[in-house]
Amino acid sequence: CSSDLRDTLREAFKITGYRLNLTGGSMNSTLYQNSTFNLTLKWRNAGNAPLYQKRWKVTYQLIDANNAVVQTWNSLFNPYLYLPSTTDSVVSENFTLGNIPAASGYRITIKIIDTTGYLPPLPLAMNTPGRNADGSYTLRSKISVAAITTNFVAVPTVPDSVPGQKDVTQSRSMAAIIAGEEVKKSDR
């Protein structure tokens, strides 16, 4: 097949089929162990037909600095019969990060896989970011995973009767004072 014929066929497929792509999105660059995070993407089918095959599933992968997949999530977005449009469809999803080692150098990729395992990942109609060798696209690089640090504050309580004490804390806990509860005359 000559390169001219190949280019002509590629252009014909672009005109007649689906053209699924991502036009934008957002997510934090720091994720926290054992916590949820939000991933929002703007999808568009810029072609002339929907995707007619039911076999496709959108997945996200967290990949570490050694190019190992450390966690995978399935999206609720289903490209099956996603109609062409000149406007974006915003898909915002929350995912839970597992107990992943705290480090920097992670990246998140998207891959649309064939649930039967027969076909290679579905290509998107976009050049940026480019398609990775495994058929995925990098959505964000330079992601850091951090440990959650919880600072607990010990809240002491004042005993109900302290001889000689006349301040408002006599029968109230420190938590009530910190919470800014109104002082009643009976507390004085």
PDB file of C-alpha atoms in Angstrom:
ATOM      1  CA  CYS A   1       0.000   0.000   0.000  1.00  0.00           C
ATOM      2  CA  SER A   2       1.537   3.312  -1.037  1.00  0.00           C
ATOM      3  CA  SER A   3       1.860   6.131   1.448  1.00  0.00           C
ATOM      4  CA  ASP A   4      -0.510   8.304  -0.657  1.00  0.00           C
ATOM      5  CA  LEU A   5      -3.219   5.644  -0.526  1.00  0.00           C
ATOM      6  CA  ARG A   6      -2.663   5.118   3.188  1.00  0.00           C
ATOM      7  CA  ASP A   7      -3.001   8.884   3.830  1.00  0.00           C
ATOM      8  CA  THR A   8      -6.170   9.025   1.696  1.00  0.00           C
ATOM      9  CA  LEU A   9      -7.716   6.115   3.621  1.00  0.00           C
ATOM     10  CA  ARG A  10      -6.776   7.707   6.941  1.00  0.00           C
ATOM     11  CA  GLU A  11      -8.475  10.967   5.934  1.00  0.00           C
ATOM     12  CA  ALA A  12     -11.592   9.060   4.794  1.00  0.00           C
ATOM     13  CA  PHE A  13     -11.791   7.282   8.164  1.00  0.00           C
ATOM     14  CA  LYS A  14     -11.435  10.632   9.960  1.00  0.00           C
ATOM     15  CA  ILE A  15     -14.367  12.047   8.010  1.00  0.00           C
ATOM     16  CA  THR A  16     -16.724   9.076   8.309  1.00  0.00           C
ATOM     17  CA  GLY A  17     -16.099   7.626  11.771  1.00  0.00           C
ATOM     18  CA  TYR A  18     -15.887   8.664  15.379  1.00  0.00           C
ATOM     19  CA  ARG A  19     -13.156  11.086  16.533  1.00  0.00           C
ATOM     20  CA  LEU A  20     -13.025  10.612  20.287  1.00  0.00           C
ATOM     21  CA  ASN A  21     -10.650  12.994  22.032  1.00  0.00           C
ATOM     22  CA  LEU A  22      -9.909  14.836  25.247  1.00  0.00           C
ATOM     23  CA  THR A  23     -10.023  18.612  25.070  1.00  0.00           C
ATOM     24  CA  GLY A  24      -8.990  19.372  28.658  1.00  0.00           C
ATOM     25  CA  GLY A  25      -9.161  18.318  32.250  1.00  0.00           C
ATOM     26  CA  SER A  26      -7.875  18.808  35.752  1.00  0.00           C
ATOM     27  CA  MET A  27      -6.553  16.974  38.794  1.00  0.00           C
ATOM     28  CA  ASN A  28      -4.238  17.717  41.699  1.00  0.00           C
ATOM     29  CA  SER A  29      -0.526  17.115  41.362  1.00  0.00           C
ATOM     30  CA  THR A  30      -0.328  15.821  44.952  1.00  0.00           C
ATOM     31  CA  LEU A  31      -2.342  12.772  45.954  1.00  0.00           C
ATOM     32  CA  TYR A  32      -2.639  11.389  49.479  1.00  0.00           C
ATOM     33  CA  GLN A  33      -2.356   7.773  50.554  1.00  0.00           C
ATOM     34  CA  ASN A  34      -5.665   6.045  51.299  1.00  0.00           C
ATOM     35  CA  SER A  35      -7.648   9.124  50.230  1.00  0.00           C
ATOM     36  CA  THR A  36      -9.920  10.130  47.405  1.00  0.00           C
ATOM     37  CA  PHE A  37      -8.962  12.463  44.600  1.00  0.00           C
ATOM     38  CA  ASN A  38     -10.900  14.018  41.746  1.00  0.00           C
ATOM     39  CA  LEU A  39     -10.160  13.626  38.063  1.00  0.00           C
ATOM     40  CA  THR A  40     -12.161  15.779  35.644  1.00  0.00           C
ATOM     41  CA  LEU A  41     -11.898  15.340  31.876  1.00  0.00           C
ATOM     42  CA  LYS A  42     -13.555  17.062  28.934  1.00  0.00           C
ATOM     43  CA  TRP A  43     -14.542  14.550  26.257  1.00  0.00           C
ATOM     44  CA  ARG A  44     -15.630  15.250  22.695  1.00  0.00           C
ATOM     45  CA  ASN A  45     -16.561  13.146  19.699  1.00  0.00           C
ATOM     46  CA  ALA A  46     -15.547  15.430  16.830  1.00  0.00           C
ATOM     47  CA  GLY A  47     -16.372  12.819  14.179  1.00  0.00           C
ATOM     48  CA  ASN A  48     -19.532  12.038  12.262  1.00  0.00           C
ATOM     49  CA  ALA A  49     -20.578   8.798  13.967  1.00  0.00           C
ATOM     50  CA  PRO A  50     -20.670   7.322  17.455  1.00  0.00           C
ATOM     51  CA  LEU A  51     -18.513   4.447  18.625  1.00  0.00           C
ATOM     52  CA  TYR A  52     -20.668   1.393  17.876  1.00  0.00           C
ATOM     53  CA  GLN A  53     -18.731  -1.299  19.725  1.00  0.00           C
ATOM     54  CA  LYS A  54     -19.659  -2.080  23.351  1.00  0.00           C
ATOM     55  CA  ARG A  55     -16.320  -3.697  24.135  1.00  0.00           C
ATOM     56  CA  TRP A  56     -14.415  -0.584  25.264  1.00  0.00           C
ATOM     57  CA  LYS A  57     -13.685   0.409  28.877  1.00  0.00           C
ATOM     58  CA  VAL A  58     -11.906   3.585  29.982  1.00  0.00           C
ATOM     59  CA  THR A  59      -9.211   2.934  32.589  1.00  0.00           C
ATOM     60  CA  TYR A  60      -6.746   5.131  34.463  1.00  0.00           C
ATOM     61  CA  GLN A  61      -3.377   3.951  35.699  1.00  0.00           C
ATOM     62  CA  LEU A  62      -1.007   5.362  38.280  1.00  0.00           C
ATOM     63  CA  ILE A  63       2.533   4.588  37.144  1.00  0.00           C
ATOM     64  CA  ASP A  64       5.623   4.985  39.295  1.00  0.00           C
ATOM     65  CA  ALA A  65       9.086   6.291  38.346  1.00  0.00           C
ATOM     66  CA  ASN A  66      10.135   2.737  37.345  1.00  0.00           C
ATOM     67  CA  ASN A  67       7.253   2.557  34.812  1.00  0.00           C
ATOM     68  CA  ALA A  68       5.362   0.007  36.914  1.00  0.00           C
ATOM     69  CA  VAL A  69       1.582   0.256  37.160  1.00  0.00           C
ATOM     70  CA  VAL A  70       0.841   0.611  40.883  1.00  0.00           C
ATOM     71  CA  GLN A  71      -2.927   1.123  40.726  1.00  0.00           C
ATOM     72  CA  THR A  72      -5.708   1.009  38.126  1.00  0.00           C
ATOM     73  CA  TRP A  73      -9.187   2.535  38.217  1.00  0.00           C
ATOM     74  CA  ASN A  74     -12.174   2.074  35.911  1.00  0.00           C
ATOM     75  CA  SER A  75     -14.034   5.132  34.692  1.00  0.00           C
ATOM     76  CA  LEU A  76     -17.803   5.399  34.630  1.00  0.00           C
ATOM     77  CA  PHE A  77     -17.518   7.117  31.236  1.00  0.00           C
ATOM     78  CA  ASN A  78     -18.682   4.747  28.505  1.00  0.00           C
ATOM     79  CA  PRO A  79     -17.678   5.666  24.939  1.00  0.00           C
ATOM     80  CA  TYR A  80     -20.272   3.290  23.449  1.00  0.00           C
ATOM     81  CA  LEU A  81     -22.721   5.311  21.326  1.00  0.00           C
ATOM     82  CA  TYR A  82     -21.149   8.590  22.460  1.00  0.00           C
ATOM     83  CA  LEU A  83     -22.592  10.943  19.857  1.00  0.00           C
ATOM     84  CA  PRO A  84     -20.656  13.535  17.850  1.00  0.00           C
ATOM     85  CA  SER A  85     -20.839  17.080  19.182  1.00  0.00           C
ATOM     86  CA  THR A  86     -19.176  20.455  18.874  1.00  0.00           C
ATOM     87  CA  THR A  87     -19.233  20.874  22.665  1.00  0.00           C
ATOM     88  CA  ASP A  88     -17.436  19.016  25.425  1.00  0.00           C
ATOM     89  CA  SER A  89     -18.942  16.575  27.901  1.00  0.00           C
ATOM     90  CA  VAL A  90     -17.409  17.115  31.325  1.00  0.00           C
ATOM     91  CA  VAL A  91     -16.865  13.909  33.286  1.00  0.00           C
ATOM     92  CA  SER A  92     -15.813  14.404  36.908  1.00  0.00           C
ATOM     93  CA  GLU A  93     -14.995  11.312  38.952  1.00  0.00           C
ATOM     94  CA  ASN A  94     -13.583  10.568  42.385  1.00  0.00           C
ATOM     95  CA  PHE A  95     -11.181   7.692  42.889  1.00  0.00           C
ATOM     96  CA  THR A  96      -9.542   6.252  45.986  1.00  0.00           C
ATOM     97  CA  LEU A  97      -5.780   5.975  46.119  1.00  0.00           C
ATOM     98  CA  GLY A  98      -4.537   2.921  47.981  1.00  0.00           C
ATOM     99  CA  ASN A  99      -1.594   2.659  50.333  1.00  0.00           C
ATOM    100  CA  ILE A 100       0.899   3.629  47.635  1.00  0.00           C
ATOM    101  CA  PRO A 101       4.466   4.480  48.737  1.00  0.00           C
ATOM    102  CA  ALA A 102       4.904   8.201  49.349  1.00  0.00           C
ATOM    103  CA  ALA A 103       7.177   9.486  46.594  1.00  0.00           C
ATOM    104  CA  SER A 104       7.321  11.819  43.628  1.00  0.00           C
ATOM    105  CA  GLY A 105       7.674  10.961  39.961  1.00  0.00           C
ATOM    106  CA  TYR A 106       4.310   9.239  39.444  1.00  0.00           C
ATOM    107  CA  ARG A 107       2.118   9.829  36.416  1.00  0.00           C
ATOM    108  CA  ILE A 108      -1.515   9.101  35.524  1.00  0.00           C
ATOM    109  CA  THR A 109      -2.402   7.632  32.163  1.00  0.00           C
ATOM    110  CA  ILE A 110      -5.659   6.857  30.412  1.00  0.00           C
ATOM    111  CA  LYS A 111      -6.154   3.751  28.342  1.00  0.00           C
ATOM    112  CA  ILE A 112      -9.321   2.611  26.587  1.00  0.00           C
ATOM    113  CA  ILE A 113      -9.107  -1.162  26.599  1.00  0.00           C
ATOM    114  CA  ASP A 114     -10.974  -3.885  24.759  1.00  0.00           C
ATOM    115  CA  THR A 115     -12.798  -5.856  27.469  1.00  0.00           C
ATOM    116  CA  THR A 116     -12.503  -9.014  25.352  1.00  0.00           C
ATOM    117  CA  GLY A 117      -8.726  -8.610  25.100  1.00  0.00           C
ATOM    118  CA  TYR A 118      -8.819  -9.062  21.338  1.00  0.00           C
ATOM    119  CA  LEU A 119      -8.083  -5.558  20.036  1.00  0.00           C
ATOM    120  CA  PRO A 120      -5.287  -3.180  21.044  1.00  0.00           C
ATOM    121  CA  PRO A 121      -6.226  -0.081  23.093  1.00  0.00           C
ATOM    122  CA  LEU A 122      -8.507   2.363  21.311  1.00  0.00           C
ATOM    123  CA  PRO A 123      -6.601   5.324  19.881  1.00  0.00           C
ATOM    124  CA  LEU A 124      -7.865   8.812  20.613  1.00  0.00           C
ATOM    125  CA  ALA A 125      -8.046  11.484  17.924  1.00  0.00           C
ATOM    126  CA  MET A 126      -5.348  13.655  19.443  1.00  0.00           C
ATOM    127  CA  ASN A 127      -1.655  14.249  19.113  1.00  0.00           C
ATOM    128  CA  THR A 128      -0.961  15.963  22.435  1.00  0.00           C
ATOM    129  CA  PRO A 129      -0.180  14.258  24.654  1.00  0.00           C
ATOM    130  CA  GLY A 130       1.201  11.617  22.343  1.00  0.00           C
ATOM    131  CA  ARG A 131       0.245   7.977  22.518  1.00  0.00           C
ATOM    132  CA  ASN A 132       2.523   5.828  24.665  1.00  0.00           C
ATOM    133  CA  ALA A 133       3.919   2.499  23.418  1.00  0.00           C
ATOM    134  CA  ASP A 134       1.291   0.563  25.450  1.00  0.00           C
ATOM    135  CA  GLY A 135      -1.596   2.482  23.843  1.00  0.00           C
ATOM    136  CA  SER A 136      -2.154   4.789  26.812  1.00  0.00           C
ATOM    137  CA  TYR A 137      -1.978   8.580  26.991  1.00  0.00           C
ATOM    138  CA  THR A 138      -0.309  10.476  29.831  1.00  0.00           C
ATOM    139  CA  LEU A 139      -2.799  12.815  31.476  1.00  0.00           C
ATOM    140  CA  ARG A 140      -0.477  14.220  34.137  1.00  0.00           C
ATOM    141  CA  SER A 141       3.142  13.642  35.056  1.00  0.00           C
ATOM    142  CA  LYS A 142       5.187  14.796  38.055  1.00  0.00           C
ATOM    143  CA  ILE A 143       2.581  13.578  40.543  1.00  0.00           C
ATOM    144  CA  SER A 144       3.575  13.238  44.177  1.00  0.00           C
ATOM    145  CA  VAL A 145       1.996  10.811  46.614  1.00  0.00           C
ATOM    146  CA  ALA A 146       2.113  12.004  50.206  1.00  0.00           C
ATOM    147  CA  ALA A 147       1.251  10.385  53.500  1.00  0.00           C
ATOM    148  CA  ILE A 148      -1.677  11.815  55.379  1.00  0.00           C
ATOM    149  CA  THR A 149      -0.620  13.390  58.618  1.00  0.00           C
ATOM    150  CA  THR A 150      -3.370  13.898  61.112  1.00  0.00           C
ATOM    151  CA  ASN A 151      -2.724  16.244  63.967  1.00  0.00           C
ATOM    152  CA  PHE A 152      -4.805  15.232  66.931  1.00  0.00           C
ATOM    153  CA  VAL A 153      -5.374  17.830  69.614  1.00  0.00           C
ATOM    154  CA  ALA A 154      -5.916  16.506  73.095  1.00  0.00           C
ATOM    155  CA  VAL A 155      -8.875  18.330  74.569  1.00  0.00           C
ATOM    156  CA  PRO A 156      -8.805  18.171  78.347  1.00  0.00           C
ATOM    157  CA  THR A 157     -11.983  18.582  80.325  1.00  0.00           C
ATOM    158  CA  VAL A 158     -12.278  20.639  83.444  1.00  0.00           C
ATOM    159  CA  PRO A 159     -13.771  18.795  86.408  1.00  0.00           C
ATOM    160  CA  ASP A 160     -17.304  19.760  87.412  1.00  0.00           C
ATOM    161  CA  SER A 161     -16.223  21.196  90.733  1.00  0.00           C
ATOM    162  CA  VAL A 162     -12.893  22.802  91.325  1.00  0.00           C
ATOM    163  CA  PRO A 163     -12.713  24.519  94.715  1.00  0.00           C
ATOM    164  CA  GLY A 164     -12.354  28.262  94.372  1.00  0.00           C
ATOM    165  CA  GLN A 165     -12.607  28.295  90.527  1.00  0.00           C
ATOM    166  CA  LYS A 166     -14.985  30.954  89.267  1.00  0.00           C
ATOM    167  CA  ASP A 167     -14.285  31.185  85.550  1.00  0.00           C
ATOM    168  CA  VAL A 168     -16.708  30.028  82.864  1.00  0.00           C
ATOM    169  CA  THR A 169     -14.907  26.739  82.296  1.00  0.00           C
ATOM    170  CA  GLN A 170     -16.013  25.326  85.615  1.00  0.00           C
ATOM    171  CA  SER A 171     -18.635  22.987  84.166  1.00  0.00           C
ATOM    172  CA  ARG A 172     -17.743  23.080  80.479  1.00  0.00           C
ATOM    173  CA  SER A 173     -15.215  21.125  78.482  1.00  0.00           C
ATOM    174  CA  MET A 174     -12.371  22.803  76.628  1.00  0.00           C
ATOM    175  CA  ALA A 175     -13.933  21.470  73.423  1.00  0.00           C
ATOM    176  CA  ALA A 176     -17.022  23.594  74.045  1.00  0.00           C
ATOM    177  CA  ILE A 177     -14.865  26.655  74.583  1.00  0.00           C
ATOM    178  CA  ILE A 178     -12.824  25.954  71.433  1.00  0.00           C
ATOM    179  CA  ALA A 179     -16.076  25.438  69.496  1.00  0.00           C
ATOM    180  CA  GLY A 180     -17.115  28.942  70.593  1.00  0.00           C
ATOM    181  CA  GLU A 181     -20.282  27.894  72.348  1.00  0.00           C
ATOM    182  CA  GLU A 182     -22.094  30.726  74.025  1.00  0.00           C
ATOM    183  CA  VAL A 183     -21.522  31.043  77.747  1.00  0.00           C
ATOM    184  CA  LYS A 184     -24.717  30.743  79.754  1.00  0.00           C
ATOM    185  CA  LYS A 185     -25.234  32.637  82.984  1.00  0.00           C
ATOM    186  CA  SER A 186     -25.692  29.288  84.737  1.00  0.00           C
ATOM    187  CA  ASP A 187     -22.083  28.378  83.735  1.00  0.00           C
ATOM    188  CA  ARG A 188     -20.649  31.362  85.588  1.00  0.00           C
TER     189      ARG A 188
END
